[in-house]
PDB file of C-alpha atoms and ligand atoms in Angstrom:
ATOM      1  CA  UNK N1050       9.451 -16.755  -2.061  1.00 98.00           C
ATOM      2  CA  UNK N1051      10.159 -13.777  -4.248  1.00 98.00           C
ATOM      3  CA  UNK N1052       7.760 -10.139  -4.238  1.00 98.00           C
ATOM      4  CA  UNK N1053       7.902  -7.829  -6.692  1.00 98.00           C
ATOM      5  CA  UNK N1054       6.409  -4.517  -6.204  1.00 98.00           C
ATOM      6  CA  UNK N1055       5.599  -2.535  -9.091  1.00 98.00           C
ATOM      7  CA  UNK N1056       4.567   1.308 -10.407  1.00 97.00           C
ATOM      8  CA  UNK N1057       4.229   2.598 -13.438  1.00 94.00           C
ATOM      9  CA  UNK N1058       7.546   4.768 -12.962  1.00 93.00           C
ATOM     10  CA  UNK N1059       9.698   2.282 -10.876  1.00 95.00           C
ATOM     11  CA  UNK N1060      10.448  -1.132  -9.225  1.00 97.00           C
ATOM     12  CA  UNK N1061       9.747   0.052  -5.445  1.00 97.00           C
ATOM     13  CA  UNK N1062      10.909  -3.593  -4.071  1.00 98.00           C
ATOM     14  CA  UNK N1063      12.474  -6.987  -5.892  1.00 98.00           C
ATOM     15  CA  UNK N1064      13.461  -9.052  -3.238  1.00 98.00           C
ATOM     16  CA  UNK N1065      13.010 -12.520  -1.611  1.00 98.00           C
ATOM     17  CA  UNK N1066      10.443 -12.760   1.788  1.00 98.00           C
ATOM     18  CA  UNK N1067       9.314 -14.815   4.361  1.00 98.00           C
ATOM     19  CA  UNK N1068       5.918 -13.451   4.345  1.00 98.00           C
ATOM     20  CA  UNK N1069       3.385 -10.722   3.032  1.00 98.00           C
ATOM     21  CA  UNK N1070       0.226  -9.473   4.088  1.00 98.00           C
ATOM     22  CA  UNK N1071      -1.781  -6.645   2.220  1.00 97.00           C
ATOM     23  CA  UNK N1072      -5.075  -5.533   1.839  1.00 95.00           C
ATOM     24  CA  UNK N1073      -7.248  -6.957  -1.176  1.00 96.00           C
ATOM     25  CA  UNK N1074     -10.781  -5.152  -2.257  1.00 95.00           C
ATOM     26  CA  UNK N1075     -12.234  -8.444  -0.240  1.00 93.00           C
ATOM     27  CA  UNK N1076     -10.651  -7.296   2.948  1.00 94.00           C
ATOM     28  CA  UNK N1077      -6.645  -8.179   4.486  1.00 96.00           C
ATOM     29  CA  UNK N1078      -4.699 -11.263   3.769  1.00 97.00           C
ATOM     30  CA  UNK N1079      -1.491 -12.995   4.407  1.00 98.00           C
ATOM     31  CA  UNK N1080       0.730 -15.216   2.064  1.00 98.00           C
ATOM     32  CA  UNK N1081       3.304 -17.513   3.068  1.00 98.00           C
ATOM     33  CA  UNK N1082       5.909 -20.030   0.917  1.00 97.00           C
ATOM     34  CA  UNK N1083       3.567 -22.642  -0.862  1.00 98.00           C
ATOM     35  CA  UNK N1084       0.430 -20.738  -0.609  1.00 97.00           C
ATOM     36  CA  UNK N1085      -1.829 -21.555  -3.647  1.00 97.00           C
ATOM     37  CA  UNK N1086      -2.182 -19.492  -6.541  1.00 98.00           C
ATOM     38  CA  UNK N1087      -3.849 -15.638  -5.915  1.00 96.00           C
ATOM     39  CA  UNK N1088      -5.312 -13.678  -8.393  1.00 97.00           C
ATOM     40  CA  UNK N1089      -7.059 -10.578  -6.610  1.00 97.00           C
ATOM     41  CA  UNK N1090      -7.404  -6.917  -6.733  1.00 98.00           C
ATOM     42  CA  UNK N1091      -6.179  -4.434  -4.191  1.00 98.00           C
ATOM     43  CA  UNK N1092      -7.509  -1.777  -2.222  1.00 97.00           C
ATOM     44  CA  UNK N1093      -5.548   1.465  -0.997  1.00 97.00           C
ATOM     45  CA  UNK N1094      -4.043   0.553   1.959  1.00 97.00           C
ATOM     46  CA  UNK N1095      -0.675  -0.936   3.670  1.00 97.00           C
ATOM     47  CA  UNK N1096       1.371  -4.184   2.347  1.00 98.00           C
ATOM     48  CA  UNK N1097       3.584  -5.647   5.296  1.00 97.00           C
ATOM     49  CA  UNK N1098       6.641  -7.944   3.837  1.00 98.00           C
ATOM     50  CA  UNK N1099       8.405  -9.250   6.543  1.00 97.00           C
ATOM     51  CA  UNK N1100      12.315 -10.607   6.149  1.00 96.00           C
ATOM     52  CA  UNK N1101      14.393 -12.384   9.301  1.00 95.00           C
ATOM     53  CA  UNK N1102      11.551 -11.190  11.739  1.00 91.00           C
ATOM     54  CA  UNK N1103      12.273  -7.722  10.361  1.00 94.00           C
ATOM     55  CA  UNK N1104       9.471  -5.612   8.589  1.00 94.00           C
ATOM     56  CA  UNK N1105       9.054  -2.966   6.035  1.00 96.00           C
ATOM     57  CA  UNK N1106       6.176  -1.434   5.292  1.00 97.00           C
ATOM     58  CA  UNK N1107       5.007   0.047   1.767  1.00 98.00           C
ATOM     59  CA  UNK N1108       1.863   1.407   0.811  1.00 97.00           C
ATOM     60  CA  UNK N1109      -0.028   0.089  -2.202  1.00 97.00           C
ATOM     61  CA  UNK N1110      -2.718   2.716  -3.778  1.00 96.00           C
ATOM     62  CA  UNK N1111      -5.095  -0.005  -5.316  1.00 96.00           C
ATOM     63  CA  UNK N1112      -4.026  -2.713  -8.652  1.00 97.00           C
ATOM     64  CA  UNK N1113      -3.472  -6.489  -8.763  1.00 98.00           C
ATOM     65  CA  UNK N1114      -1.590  -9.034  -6.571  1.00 98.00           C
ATOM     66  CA  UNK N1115      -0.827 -12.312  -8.595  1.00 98.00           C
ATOM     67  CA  UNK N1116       0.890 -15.214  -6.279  1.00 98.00           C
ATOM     68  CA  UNK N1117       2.303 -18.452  -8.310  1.00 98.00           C
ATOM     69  CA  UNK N1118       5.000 -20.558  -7.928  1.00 98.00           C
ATOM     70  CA  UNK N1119       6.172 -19.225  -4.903  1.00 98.00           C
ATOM     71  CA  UNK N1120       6.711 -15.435  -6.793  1.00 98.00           C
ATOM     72  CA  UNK N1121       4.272 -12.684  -5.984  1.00 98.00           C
ATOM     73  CA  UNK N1122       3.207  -9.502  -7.736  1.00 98.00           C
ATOM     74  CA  UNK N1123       1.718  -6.332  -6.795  1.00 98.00           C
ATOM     75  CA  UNK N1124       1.260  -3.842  -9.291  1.00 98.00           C
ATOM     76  CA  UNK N1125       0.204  -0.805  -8.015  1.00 97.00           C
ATOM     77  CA  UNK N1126      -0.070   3.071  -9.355  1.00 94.00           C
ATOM     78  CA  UNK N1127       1.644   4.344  -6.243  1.00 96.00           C
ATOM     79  CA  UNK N1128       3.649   2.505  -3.763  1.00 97.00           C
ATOM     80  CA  UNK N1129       6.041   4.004  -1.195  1.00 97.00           C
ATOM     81  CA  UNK N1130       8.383   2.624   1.535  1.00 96.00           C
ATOM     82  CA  UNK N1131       7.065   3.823   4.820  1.00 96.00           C
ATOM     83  CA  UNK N1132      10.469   5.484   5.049  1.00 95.00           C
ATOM     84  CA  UNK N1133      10.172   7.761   2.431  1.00 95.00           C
ATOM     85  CA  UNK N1134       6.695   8.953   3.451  1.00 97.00           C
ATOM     86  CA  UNK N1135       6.601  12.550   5.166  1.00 97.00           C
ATOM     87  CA  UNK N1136       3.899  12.529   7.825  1.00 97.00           C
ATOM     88  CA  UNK N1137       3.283  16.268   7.587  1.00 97.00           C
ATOM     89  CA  UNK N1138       2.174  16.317   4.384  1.00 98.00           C
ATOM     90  CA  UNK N1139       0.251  12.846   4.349  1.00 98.00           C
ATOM     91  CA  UNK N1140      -1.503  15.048   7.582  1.00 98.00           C
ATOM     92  CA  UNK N1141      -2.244  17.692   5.910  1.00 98.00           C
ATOM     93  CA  UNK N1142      -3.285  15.645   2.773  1.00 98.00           C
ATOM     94  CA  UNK N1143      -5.731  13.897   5.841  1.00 98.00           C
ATOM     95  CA  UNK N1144      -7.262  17.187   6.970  1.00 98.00           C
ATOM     96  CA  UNK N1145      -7.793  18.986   3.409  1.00 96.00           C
ATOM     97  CA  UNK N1146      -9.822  15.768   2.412  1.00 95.00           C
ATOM     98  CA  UNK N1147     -11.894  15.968   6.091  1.00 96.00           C
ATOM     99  CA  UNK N1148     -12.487  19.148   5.276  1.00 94.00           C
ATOM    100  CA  UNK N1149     -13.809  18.813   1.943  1.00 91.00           C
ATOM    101  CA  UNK N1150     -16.131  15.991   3.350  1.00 91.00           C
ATOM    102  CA  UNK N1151     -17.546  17.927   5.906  1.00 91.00           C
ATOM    103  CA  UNK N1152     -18.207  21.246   3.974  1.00 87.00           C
ATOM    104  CA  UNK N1153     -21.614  19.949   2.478  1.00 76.00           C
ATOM    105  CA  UNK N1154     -22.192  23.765   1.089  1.00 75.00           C
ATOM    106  CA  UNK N1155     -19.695  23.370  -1.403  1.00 70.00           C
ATOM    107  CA  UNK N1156     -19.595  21.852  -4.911  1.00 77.00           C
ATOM    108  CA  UNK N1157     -16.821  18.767  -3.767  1.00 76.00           C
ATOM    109  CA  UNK N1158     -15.968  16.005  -5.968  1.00 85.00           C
ATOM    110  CA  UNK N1159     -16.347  13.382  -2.814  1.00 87.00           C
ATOM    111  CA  UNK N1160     -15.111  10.706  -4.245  1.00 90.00           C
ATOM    112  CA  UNK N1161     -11.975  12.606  -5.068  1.00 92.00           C
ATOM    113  CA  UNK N1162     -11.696  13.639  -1.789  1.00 93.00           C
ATOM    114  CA  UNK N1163     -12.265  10.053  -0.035  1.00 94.00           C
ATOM    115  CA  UNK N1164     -10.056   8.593  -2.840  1.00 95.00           C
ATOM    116  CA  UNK N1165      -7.717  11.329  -1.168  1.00 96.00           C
ATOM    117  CA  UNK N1166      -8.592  10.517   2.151  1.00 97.00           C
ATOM    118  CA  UNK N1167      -7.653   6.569   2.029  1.00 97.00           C
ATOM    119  CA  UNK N1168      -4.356   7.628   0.257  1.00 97.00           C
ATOM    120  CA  UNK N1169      -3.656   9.822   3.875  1.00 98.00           C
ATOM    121  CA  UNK N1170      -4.407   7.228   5.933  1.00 98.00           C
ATOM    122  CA  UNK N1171      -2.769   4.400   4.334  1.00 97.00           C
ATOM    123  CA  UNK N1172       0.107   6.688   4.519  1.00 98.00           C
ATOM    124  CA  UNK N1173       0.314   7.668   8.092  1.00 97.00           C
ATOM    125  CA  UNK N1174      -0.591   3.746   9.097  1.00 96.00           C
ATOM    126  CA  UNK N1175       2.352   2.647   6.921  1.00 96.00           C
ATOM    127  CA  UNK N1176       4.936   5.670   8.646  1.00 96.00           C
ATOM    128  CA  UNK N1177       3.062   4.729  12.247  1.00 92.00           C
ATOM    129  CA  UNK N1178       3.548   1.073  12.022  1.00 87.00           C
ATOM    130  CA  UNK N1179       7.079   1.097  10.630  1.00 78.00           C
ATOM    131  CA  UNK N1180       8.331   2.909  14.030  1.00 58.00           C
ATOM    132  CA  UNK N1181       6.559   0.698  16.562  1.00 49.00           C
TER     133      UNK N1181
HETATM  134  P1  LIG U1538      -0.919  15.279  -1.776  1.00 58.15           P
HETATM  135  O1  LIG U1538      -2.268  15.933  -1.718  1.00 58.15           O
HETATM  136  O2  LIG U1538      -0.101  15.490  -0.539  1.00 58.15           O
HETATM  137  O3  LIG U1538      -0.164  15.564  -3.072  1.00 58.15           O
HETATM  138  P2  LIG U1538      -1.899  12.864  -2.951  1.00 58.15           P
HETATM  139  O4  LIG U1538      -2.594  11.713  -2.297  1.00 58.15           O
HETATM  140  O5  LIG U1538      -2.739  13.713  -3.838  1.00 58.15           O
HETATM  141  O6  LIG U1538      -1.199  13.693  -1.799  1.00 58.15           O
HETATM  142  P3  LIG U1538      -0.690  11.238  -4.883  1.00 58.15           P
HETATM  143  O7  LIG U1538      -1.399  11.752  -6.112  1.00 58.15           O
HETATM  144  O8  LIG U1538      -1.195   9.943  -4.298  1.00 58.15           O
HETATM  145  O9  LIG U1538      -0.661  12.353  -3.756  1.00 58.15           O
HETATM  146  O10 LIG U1538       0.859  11.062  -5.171  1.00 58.15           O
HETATM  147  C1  LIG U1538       1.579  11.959  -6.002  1.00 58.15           C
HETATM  148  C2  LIG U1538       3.068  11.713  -5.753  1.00 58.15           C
HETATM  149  O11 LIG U1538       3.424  12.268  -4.498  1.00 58.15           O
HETATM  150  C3  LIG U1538       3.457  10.257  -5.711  1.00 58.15           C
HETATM  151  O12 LIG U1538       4.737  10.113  -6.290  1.00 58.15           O
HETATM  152  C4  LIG U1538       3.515   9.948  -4.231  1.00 58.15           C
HETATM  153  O13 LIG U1538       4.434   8.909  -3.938  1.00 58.15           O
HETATM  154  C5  LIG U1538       3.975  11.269  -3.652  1.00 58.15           C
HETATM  155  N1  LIG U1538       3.437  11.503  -2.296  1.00 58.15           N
HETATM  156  C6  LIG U1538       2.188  11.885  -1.971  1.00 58.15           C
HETATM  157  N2  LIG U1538       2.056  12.058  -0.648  1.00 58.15           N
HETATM  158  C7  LIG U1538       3.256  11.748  -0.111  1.00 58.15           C
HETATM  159  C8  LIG U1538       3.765  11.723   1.228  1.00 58.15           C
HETATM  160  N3  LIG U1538       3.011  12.033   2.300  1.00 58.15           N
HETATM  161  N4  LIG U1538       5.057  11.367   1.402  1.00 58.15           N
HETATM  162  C9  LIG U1538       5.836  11.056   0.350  1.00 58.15           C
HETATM  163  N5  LIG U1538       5.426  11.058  -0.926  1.00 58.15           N
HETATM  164  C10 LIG U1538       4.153  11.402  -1.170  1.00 58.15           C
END
């Protein structure tokens, strides 16, 4: 089967898999050769496509996945190979947004900051997981 990952700015994968698993707004889910059609939004998180029994992992910052005839979608506003995510800033990028949740004195946008706060996390998951 055939995934397609797509940004506004860029194709960020177009190749054929053995398997996918991301995370939808209804929680995680896996899709295999044959699977039946998907139509379902995504949540910020981590999308796993694995090729031979080898793995890359990409994050996915919310949009659609379509599945059909064996070809799968994801279109996405941000999506990043894990290998092109630096760790210190998605960190930092962590912390700033913990410590705009915490500081309850100050005018915050929160969900701005927890939007920014899933975008960290999904980040450092998708760097952690690639090297274990
Ligand atoms: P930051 O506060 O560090 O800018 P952010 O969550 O606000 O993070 P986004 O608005 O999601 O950043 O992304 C802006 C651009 O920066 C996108 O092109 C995204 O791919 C890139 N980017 C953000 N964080 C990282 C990171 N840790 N490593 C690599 N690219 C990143």
């Amino acid at each position: 089967m055939h995934l397609k990952i797509i940004t506004h700015d860029k194709i960020v994968f177009d190749e054929n898999v053995d398997e996918i698993y991301t995370r939808g707004v209804d929680g995680e889910f896996g899709i295999l050769k044959d699977h039946v059609p998907v139509m379902t939004a995504l949540d910020v998180g981590v999308t796993k496509v694995v090729q031979d029994s080898k793995y890359t992992m990409f994050t996915t910052m919310g949009g659609v996945f379509q599945f059909k005839d064996n070809k799968a979608i994801i279109l996405t506003d941000v999506a990043e190979n894990s290998n092109d995510i630096d760790v210190v800033r998605a960190k930092s990028a962590k912390e700033r947004a913990e410590a705009r949740l915490a500081d309850k004195s100050a005018e915050i946008d929160a969900k701005r900051a927890e939007a920014a706060l899933a975008r960290a996390k999904a980040r450092l998951q998708a760097a952690i997981s690639s090297n274990s």
